[in-house]
Short mmCIF file of C-alpha atoms in Angstrom, two decimals:
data_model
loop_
_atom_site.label_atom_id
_atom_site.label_comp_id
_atom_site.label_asym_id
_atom_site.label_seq_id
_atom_site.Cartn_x
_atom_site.Cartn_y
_atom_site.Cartn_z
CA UNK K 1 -62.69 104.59 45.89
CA UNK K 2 -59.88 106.80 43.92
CA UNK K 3 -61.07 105.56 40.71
CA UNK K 4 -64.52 105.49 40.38
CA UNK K 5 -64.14 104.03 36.95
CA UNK K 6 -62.01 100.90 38.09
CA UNK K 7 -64.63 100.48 40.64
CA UNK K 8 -67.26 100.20 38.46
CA UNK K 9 -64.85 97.27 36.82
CA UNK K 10 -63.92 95.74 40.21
CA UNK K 11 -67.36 95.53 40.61
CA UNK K 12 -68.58 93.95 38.22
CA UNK K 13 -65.35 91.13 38.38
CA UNK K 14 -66.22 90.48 41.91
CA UNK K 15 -69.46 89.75 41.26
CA UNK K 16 -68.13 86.66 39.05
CA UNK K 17 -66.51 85.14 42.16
CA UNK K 18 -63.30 84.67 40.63
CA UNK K 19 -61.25 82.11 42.23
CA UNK K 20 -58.69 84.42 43.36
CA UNK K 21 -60.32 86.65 44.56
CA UNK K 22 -62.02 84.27 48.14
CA UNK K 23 -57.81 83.17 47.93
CA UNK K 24 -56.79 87.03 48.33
CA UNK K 25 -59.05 87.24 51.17
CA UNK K 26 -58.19 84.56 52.64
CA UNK K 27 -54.41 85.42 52.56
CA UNK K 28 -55.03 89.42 53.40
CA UNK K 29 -57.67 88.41 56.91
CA UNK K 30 -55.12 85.64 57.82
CA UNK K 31 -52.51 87.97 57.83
CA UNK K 32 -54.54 91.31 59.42
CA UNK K 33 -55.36 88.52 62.29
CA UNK K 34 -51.98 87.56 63.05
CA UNK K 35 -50.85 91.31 63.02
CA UNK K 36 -53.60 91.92 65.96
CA UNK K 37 -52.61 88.82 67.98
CA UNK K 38 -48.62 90.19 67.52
CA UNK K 39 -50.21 93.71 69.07
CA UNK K 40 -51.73 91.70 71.82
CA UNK K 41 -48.98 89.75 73.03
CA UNK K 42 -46.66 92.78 72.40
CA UNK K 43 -43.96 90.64 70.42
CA UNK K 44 -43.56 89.20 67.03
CA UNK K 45 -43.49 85.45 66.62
CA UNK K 46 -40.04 83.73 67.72
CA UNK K 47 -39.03 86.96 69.37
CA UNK K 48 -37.86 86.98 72.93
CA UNK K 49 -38.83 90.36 74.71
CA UNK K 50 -39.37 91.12 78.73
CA UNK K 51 -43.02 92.95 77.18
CA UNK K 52 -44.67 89.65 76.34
CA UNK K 53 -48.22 89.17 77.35
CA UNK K 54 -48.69 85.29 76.28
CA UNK K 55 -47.40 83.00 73.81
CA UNK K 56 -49.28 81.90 70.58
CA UNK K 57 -50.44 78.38 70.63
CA UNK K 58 -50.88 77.82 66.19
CA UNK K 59 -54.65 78.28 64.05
CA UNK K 60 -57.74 77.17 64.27
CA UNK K 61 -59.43 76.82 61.35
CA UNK K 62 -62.69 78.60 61.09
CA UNK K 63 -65.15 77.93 57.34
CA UNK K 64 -67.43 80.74 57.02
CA UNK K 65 -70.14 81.23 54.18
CA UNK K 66 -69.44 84.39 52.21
CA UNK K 67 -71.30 86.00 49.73
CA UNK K 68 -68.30 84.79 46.98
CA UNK K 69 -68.01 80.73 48.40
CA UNK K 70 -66.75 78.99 51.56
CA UNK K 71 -63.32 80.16 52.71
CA UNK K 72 -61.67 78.55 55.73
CA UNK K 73 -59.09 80.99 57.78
CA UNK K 74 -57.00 80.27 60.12
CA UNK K 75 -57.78 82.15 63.21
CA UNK K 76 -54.65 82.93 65.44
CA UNK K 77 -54.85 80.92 69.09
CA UNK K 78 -52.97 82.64 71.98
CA UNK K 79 -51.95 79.50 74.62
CA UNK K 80 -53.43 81.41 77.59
CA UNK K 81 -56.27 81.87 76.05
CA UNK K 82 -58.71 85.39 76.23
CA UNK K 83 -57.85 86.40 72.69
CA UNK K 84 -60.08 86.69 69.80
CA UNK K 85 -59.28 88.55 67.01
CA UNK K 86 -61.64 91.34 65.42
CA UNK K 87 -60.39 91.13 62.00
CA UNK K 88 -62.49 88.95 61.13
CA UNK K 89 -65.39 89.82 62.19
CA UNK K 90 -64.96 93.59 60.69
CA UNK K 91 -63.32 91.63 57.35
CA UNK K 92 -67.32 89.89 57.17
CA UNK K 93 -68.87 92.87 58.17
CA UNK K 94 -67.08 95.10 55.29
CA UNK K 95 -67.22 92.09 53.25
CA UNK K 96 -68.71 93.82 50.22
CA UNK K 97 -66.20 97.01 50.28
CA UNK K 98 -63.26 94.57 50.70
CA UNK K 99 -64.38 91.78 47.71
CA UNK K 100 -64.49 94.90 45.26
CA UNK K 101 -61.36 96.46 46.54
CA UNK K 102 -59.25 92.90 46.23
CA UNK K 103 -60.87 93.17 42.99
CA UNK K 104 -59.61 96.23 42.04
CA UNK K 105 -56.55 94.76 42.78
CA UNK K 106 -56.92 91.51 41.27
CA UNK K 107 -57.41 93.89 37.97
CA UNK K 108 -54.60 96.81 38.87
CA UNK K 109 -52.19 94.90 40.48
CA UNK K 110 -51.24 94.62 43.89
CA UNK K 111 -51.08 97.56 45.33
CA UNK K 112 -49.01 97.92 49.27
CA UNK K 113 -50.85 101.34 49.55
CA UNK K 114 -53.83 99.35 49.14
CA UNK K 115 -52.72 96.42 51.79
CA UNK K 116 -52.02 98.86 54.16
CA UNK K 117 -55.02 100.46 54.02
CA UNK K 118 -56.86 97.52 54.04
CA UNK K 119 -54.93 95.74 56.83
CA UNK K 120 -55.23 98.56 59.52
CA UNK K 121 -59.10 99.02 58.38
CA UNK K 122 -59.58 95.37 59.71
CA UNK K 123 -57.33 95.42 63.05
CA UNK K 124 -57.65 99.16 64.09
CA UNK K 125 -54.15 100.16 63.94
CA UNK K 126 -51.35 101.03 62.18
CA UNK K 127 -49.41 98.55 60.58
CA UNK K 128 -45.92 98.21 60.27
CA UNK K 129 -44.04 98.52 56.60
CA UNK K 130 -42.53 94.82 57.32
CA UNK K 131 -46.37 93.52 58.26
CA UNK K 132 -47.65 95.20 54.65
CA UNK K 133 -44.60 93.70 52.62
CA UNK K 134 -45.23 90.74 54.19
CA UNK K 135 -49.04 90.20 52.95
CA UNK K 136 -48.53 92.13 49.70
CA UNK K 137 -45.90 89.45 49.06
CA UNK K 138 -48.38 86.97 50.29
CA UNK K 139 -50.89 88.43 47.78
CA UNK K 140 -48.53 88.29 45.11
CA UNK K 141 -48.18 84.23 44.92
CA UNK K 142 -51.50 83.62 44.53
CA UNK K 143 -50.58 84.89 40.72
CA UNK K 144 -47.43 83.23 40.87
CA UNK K 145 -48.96 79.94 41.12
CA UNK K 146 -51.25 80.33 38.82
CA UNK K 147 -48.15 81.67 36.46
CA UNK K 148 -45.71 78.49 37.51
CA UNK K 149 -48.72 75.86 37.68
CA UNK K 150 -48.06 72.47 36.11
CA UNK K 151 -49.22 71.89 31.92
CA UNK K 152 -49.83 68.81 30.33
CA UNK K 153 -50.75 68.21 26.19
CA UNK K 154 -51.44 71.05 24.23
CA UNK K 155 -52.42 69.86 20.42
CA UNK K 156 -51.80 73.64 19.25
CA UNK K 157 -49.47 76.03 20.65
CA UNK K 158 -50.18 80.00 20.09
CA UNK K 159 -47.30 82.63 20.81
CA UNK K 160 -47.59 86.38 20.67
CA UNK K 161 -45.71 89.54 21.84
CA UNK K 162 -46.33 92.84 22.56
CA UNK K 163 -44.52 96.32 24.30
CA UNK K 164 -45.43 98.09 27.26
CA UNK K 165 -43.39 101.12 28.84
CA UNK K 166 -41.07 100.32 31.92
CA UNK K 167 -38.67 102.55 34.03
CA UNK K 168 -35.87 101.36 34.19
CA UNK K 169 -32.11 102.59 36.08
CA UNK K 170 -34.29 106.36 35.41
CA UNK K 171 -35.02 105.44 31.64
CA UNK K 172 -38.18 104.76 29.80
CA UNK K 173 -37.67 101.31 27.91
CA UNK K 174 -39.32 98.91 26.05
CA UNK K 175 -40.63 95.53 28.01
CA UNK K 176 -41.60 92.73 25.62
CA UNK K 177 -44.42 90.76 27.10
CA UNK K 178 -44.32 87.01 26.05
CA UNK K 179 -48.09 85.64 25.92
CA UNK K 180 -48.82 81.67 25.34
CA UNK K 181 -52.22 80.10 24.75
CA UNK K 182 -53.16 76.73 23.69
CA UNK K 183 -55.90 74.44 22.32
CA UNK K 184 -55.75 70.85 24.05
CA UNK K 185 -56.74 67.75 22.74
CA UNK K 186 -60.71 68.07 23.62
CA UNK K 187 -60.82 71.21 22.12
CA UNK K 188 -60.48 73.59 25.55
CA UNK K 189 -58.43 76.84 25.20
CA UNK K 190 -56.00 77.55 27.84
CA UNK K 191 -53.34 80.72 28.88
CA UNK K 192 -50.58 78.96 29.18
CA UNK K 193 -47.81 81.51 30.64
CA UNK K 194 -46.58 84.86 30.54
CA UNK K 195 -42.72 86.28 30.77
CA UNK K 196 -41.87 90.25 30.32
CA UNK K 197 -38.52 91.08 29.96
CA UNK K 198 -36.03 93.71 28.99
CA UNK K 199 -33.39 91.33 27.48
CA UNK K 200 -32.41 90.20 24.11
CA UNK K 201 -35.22 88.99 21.70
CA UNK K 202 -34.03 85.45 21.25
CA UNK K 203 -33.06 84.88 24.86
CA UNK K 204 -36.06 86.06 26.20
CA UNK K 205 -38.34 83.84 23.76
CA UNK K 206 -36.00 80.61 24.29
CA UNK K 207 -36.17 81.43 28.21
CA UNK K 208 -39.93 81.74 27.90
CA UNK K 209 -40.51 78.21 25.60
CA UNK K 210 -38.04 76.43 27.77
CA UNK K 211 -40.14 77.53 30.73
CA UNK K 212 -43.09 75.82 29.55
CA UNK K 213 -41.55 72.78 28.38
CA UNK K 214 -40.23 72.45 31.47
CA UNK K 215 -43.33 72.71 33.39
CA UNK K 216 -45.36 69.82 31.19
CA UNK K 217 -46.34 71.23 27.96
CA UNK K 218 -45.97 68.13 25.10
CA UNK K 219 -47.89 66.54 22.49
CA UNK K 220 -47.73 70.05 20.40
CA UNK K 221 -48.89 68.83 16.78
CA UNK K 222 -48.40 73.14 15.39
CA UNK K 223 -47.17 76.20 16.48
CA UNK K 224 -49.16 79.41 15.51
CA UNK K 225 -47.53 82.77 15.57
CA UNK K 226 -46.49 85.62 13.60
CA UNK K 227 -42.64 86.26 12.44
CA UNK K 228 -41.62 87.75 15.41
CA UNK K 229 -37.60 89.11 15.87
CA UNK K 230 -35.96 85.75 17.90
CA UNK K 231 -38.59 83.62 17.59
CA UNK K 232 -37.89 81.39 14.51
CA UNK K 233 -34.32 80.80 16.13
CA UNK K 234 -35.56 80.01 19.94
CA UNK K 235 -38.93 77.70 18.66
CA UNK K 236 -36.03 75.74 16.41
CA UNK K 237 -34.08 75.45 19.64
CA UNK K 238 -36.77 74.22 21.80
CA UNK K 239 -39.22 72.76 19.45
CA UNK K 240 -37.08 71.71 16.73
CA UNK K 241 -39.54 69.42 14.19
CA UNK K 242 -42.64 70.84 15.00
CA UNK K 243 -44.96 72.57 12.54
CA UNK K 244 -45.19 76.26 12.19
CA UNK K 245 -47.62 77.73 10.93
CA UNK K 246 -47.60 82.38 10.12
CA UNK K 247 -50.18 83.43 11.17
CA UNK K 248 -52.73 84.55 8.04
CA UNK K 249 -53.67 87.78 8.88
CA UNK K 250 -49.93 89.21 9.62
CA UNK K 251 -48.67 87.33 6.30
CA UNK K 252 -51.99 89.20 4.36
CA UNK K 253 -50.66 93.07 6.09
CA UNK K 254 -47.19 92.53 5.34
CA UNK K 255 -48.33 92.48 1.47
CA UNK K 256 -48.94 95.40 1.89
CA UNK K 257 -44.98 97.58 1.43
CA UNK K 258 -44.25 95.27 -1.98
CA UNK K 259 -47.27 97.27 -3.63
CA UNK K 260 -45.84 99.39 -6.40
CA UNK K 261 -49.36 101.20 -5.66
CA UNK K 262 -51.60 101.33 -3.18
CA UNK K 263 -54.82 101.08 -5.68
CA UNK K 264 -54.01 97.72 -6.20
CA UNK K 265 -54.62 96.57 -2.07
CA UNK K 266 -57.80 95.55 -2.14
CA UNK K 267 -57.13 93.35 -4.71
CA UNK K 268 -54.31 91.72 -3.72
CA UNK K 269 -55.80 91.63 -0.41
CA UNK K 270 -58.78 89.53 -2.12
CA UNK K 271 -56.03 86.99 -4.16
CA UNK K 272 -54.43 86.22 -1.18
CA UNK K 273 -57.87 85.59 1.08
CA UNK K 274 -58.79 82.95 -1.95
CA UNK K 275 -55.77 80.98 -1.31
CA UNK K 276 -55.71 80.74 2.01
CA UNK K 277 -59.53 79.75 2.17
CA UNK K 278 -59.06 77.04 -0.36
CA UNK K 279 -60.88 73.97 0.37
CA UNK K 280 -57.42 72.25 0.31
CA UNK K 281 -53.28 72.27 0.13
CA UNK K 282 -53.44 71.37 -4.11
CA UNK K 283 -56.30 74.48 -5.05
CA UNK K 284 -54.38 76.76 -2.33
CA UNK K 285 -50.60 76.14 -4.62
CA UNK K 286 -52.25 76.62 -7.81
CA UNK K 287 -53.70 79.69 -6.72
CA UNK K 288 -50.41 80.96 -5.02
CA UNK K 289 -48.61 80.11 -8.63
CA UNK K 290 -51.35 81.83 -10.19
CA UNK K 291 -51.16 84.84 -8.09
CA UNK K 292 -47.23 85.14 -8.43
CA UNK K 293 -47.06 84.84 -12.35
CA UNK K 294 -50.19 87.67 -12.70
CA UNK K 295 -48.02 90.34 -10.48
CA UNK K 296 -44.72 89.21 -12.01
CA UNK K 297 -44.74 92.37 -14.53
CA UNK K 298 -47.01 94.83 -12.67
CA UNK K 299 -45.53 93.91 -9.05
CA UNK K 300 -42.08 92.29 -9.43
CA UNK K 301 -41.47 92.69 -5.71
CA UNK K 302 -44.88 91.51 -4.55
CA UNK K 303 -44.54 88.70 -6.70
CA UNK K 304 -41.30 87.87 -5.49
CA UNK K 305 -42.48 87.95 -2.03
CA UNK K 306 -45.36 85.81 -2.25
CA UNK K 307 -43.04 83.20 -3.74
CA UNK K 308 -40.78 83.34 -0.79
CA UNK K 309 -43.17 83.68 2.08
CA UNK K 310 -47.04 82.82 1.42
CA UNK K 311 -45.93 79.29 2.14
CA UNK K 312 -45.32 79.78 5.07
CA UNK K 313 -48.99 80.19 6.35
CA UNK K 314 -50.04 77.14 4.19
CA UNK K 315 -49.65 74.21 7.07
CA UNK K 316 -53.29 74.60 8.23
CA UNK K 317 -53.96 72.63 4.98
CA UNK K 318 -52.42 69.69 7.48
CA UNK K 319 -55.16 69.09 9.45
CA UNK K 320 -58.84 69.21 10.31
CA UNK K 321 -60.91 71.30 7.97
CA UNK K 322 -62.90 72.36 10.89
CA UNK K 323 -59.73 73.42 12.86
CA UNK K 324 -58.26 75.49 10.05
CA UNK K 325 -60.25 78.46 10.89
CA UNK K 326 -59.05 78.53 15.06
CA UNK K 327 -55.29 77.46 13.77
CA UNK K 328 -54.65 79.91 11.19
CA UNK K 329 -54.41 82.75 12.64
CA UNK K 330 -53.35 84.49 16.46
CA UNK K 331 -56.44 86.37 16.37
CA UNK K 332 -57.27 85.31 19.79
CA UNK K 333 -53.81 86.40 21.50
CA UNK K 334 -54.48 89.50 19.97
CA UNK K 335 -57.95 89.83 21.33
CA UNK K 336 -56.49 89.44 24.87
CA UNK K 337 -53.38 91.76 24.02
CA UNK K 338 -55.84 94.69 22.38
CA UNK K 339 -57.61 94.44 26.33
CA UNK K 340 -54.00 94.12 28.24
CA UNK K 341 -53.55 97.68 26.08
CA UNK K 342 -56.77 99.28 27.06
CA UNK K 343 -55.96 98.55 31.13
CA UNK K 344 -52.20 98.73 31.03
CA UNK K 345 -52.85 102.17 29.28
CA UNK K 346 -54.35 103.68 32.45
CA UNK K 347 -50.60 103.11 33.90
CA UNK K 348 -48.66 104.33 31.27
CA UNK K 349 -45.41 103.61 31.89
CA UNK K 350 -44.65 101.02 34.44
CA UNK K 351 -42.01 101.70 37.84
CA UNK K 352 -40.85 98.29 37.49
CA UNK K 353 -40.99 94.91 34.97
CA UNK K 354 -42.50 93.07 38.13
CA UNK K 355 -45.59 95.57 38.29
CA UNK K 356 -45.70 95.20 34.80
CA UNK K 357 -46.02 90.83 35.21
CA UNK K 358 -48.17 91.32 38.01
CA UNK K 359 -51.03 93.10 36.18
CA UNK K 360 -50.53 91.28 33.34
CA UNK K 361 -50.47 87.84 34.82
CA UNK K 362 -54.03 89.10 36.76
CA UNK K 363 -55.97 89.93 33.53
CA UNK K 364 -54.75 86.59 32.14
CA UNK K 365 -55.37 84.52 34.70
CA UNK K 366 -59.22 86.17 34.46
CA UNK K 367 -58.88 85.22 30.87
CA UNK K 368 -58.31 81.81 31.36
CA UNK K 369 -60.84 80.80 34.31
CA UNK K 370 -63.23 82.32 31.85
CA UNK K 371 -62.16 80.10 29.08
CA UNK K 372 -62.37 77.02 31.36
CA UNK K 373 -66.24 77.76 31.63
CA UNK K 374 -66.57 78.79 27.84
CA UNK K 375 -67.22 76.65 24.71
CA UNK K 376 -64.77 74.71 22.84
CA UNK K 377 -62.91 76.01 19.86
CA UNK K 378 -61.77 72.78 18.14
CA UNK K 379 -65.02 69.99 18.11
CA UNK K 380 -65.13 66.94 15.93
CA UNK K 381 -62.04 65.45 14.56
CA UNK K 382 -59.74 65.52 17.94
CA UNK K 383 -55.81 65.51 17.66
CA UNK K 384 -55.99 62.25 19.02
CA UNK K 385 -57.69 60.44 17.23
#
């Protein structure tokens, strides 16, 4: 391998028999088969040429046992008969090498340097540009799916954003990437979707919340996020009259530029942790008044500004006390985002925004088969109910 570190990574993800993973080589031996039976009739499908050996006659479908499940390929069937391709039989032999490289991938991205090398490992010969733009494309909606898949009730809706560097017309700009998760009624966490985009705040947010509203997402009960540019306008847009709730932790930094002096953090930090962990909605408001009349001499502005905003991260006091915890806060989008950082750091800066989705979309769709064999976050009183 060229990266010996991202090997050691692939590695160890292949070994967890990720769905997409058997899916990728499916799609990649499928397509390095019907590249070898093209060679050996000497014409592409559909194409009329005076060098044609035979005429393909469809697939066969063929289930072998591999070490990461049962796939089933379709093995090319030439009408005349005498051809049999070795693809597959070199993709099983190799099968080790070739799980940890589509790996690699399902980690980096999908990579057409990679396909090609791949492809003409498995038939023997050099493949065409069209033939490796054909199964990198091939490769590539295995992630779309995942990204476009149907969604159905989500009790509590969590939306975050974060920046990576993409080139762009031969500048360096700023990509937003748009990151949704969500608690459903039983208490299972899911990724929901993921847009990156150079346009407008607003439009891009509306354009992302529209996109998964229109795929099945309902029954939202509270929307968890931090105060980000465009959002406030494009949630009102597309979930006007649902909840929102700031998330804790941001509301608890942003304290932080009203103090006259910084001495005085760590005990603001510790008035505004008592409110918010108040055993309910009444104790948490007579805390907040309490809190804005002590700084209302010493800290005018901070005072002022807990007034105006601390409410804002009060509508956990709504529901379950053992939800409040999980809801309060987008401390698990930012888990995910702090490990998008530490790969998409490798790259840098990005050639493209669809490289950038690609990788993206692959961590989180790891993420989120993960999740589906975790524990649940919100037990006991369901949103139901």
């Amino acid at each position: 391998m060229t990266h010996p570190n991202n090997y050691t990574i692939a590695e160890e993800i292949a070994e967890k028999g990720l769905e997409a993973i058997p899916e990728m080589m499916r799609v990649l031996i499928n397509n390095a088969m019907q590249v070898e039976r093209s060679r050996y009739l000497q014409a592409e499908q559909y194409e009329r040429t005076k060098d044609r050996k035979g005429h393909a006659n469809g697939f066969k479908p063929k289930t072998i046992q591999t070490r990461i499940g049962n796939i089933t390929f379709a093995v090319p069937q030439v009408r005349e008969g005498g051809f049999y391709p070795s693809a597959l039989e070199k993709g099983l032999r190799s099968e080790r090498a070739l799980t940890i490289t589509l790996a690699e991938m399902y980690v980096q991205g999908v990579s057409t340097r990679k396909v090609k090398t791949i492809t003409e490992q498995l038939c023997g010969i050099e493949v065409s540009a069209t033939q490796v733009s054909r199964a990198t494309a091939q490769l590539d909606e295995v992630l779309q799916e995942w990204r476009e898949r149907p969604l159905g009730e989500i009790s509590y809706l969590f939306v975050d954003a974060r920046y990576e560097k993409i080139r762009e017309a031969g500048q360096v700009r700023d990509a937003a990437v748009l990151v949704a998760s969500g608690i459903t009624p039983e208490g299972e966490r899911q990724i929901l979707g993921v847009s990156v985009s150079l346009s407008e705040h607003e439009t891009h947010w509306k354009a992302f919340l529209k996109s998964l509203k229109e795929r099945g997402l309902h029954g939202i009960k509270l929307i968890i996020s931090d105060d980000h540019e465009g959002l406030g306008a494009a949630r009102r847009a597309v979930f006007g009259g649902i909840p929102w709730q700031r998330c804790q932790f941001h509301l608890q930094q942003n304290a932080g530029a009203y103090l006259p002096r910084q001495s005085m953090r760590l005990e603001v930090a510790a008035d505004i942790r008592a409110i918010f962990n108040a055993p309910d909605r009444k104790t948490a408001e007579e805390l907040l008044q309490s809190a804005i009349q002590k700084y209302a001499i010493s800290a005018p502005r901070l005072s002022s500004w807990l007034e105006n905003n601390l409410f804002e991260g009060s509508l956990v006091f709504d529901f379950p006390l053992e939800h409040r915890r999980t809801i309060r806060t987008t401390n698990s989008l930012e888990r995910i985002n702090k490990e998008i950082r530490r790969r998409t750091r490798v790259v840098g800066v990005f050639p493209n925004q669809a490289s950038c989705l690609r990788l993206v979309s692959a961590l989180l769709m790891e993420t989120c088969e993960e999740w589906q064999i975790g524990k649940h976050f919100c037990t006991g009183k369901f949103m139901n109910s």
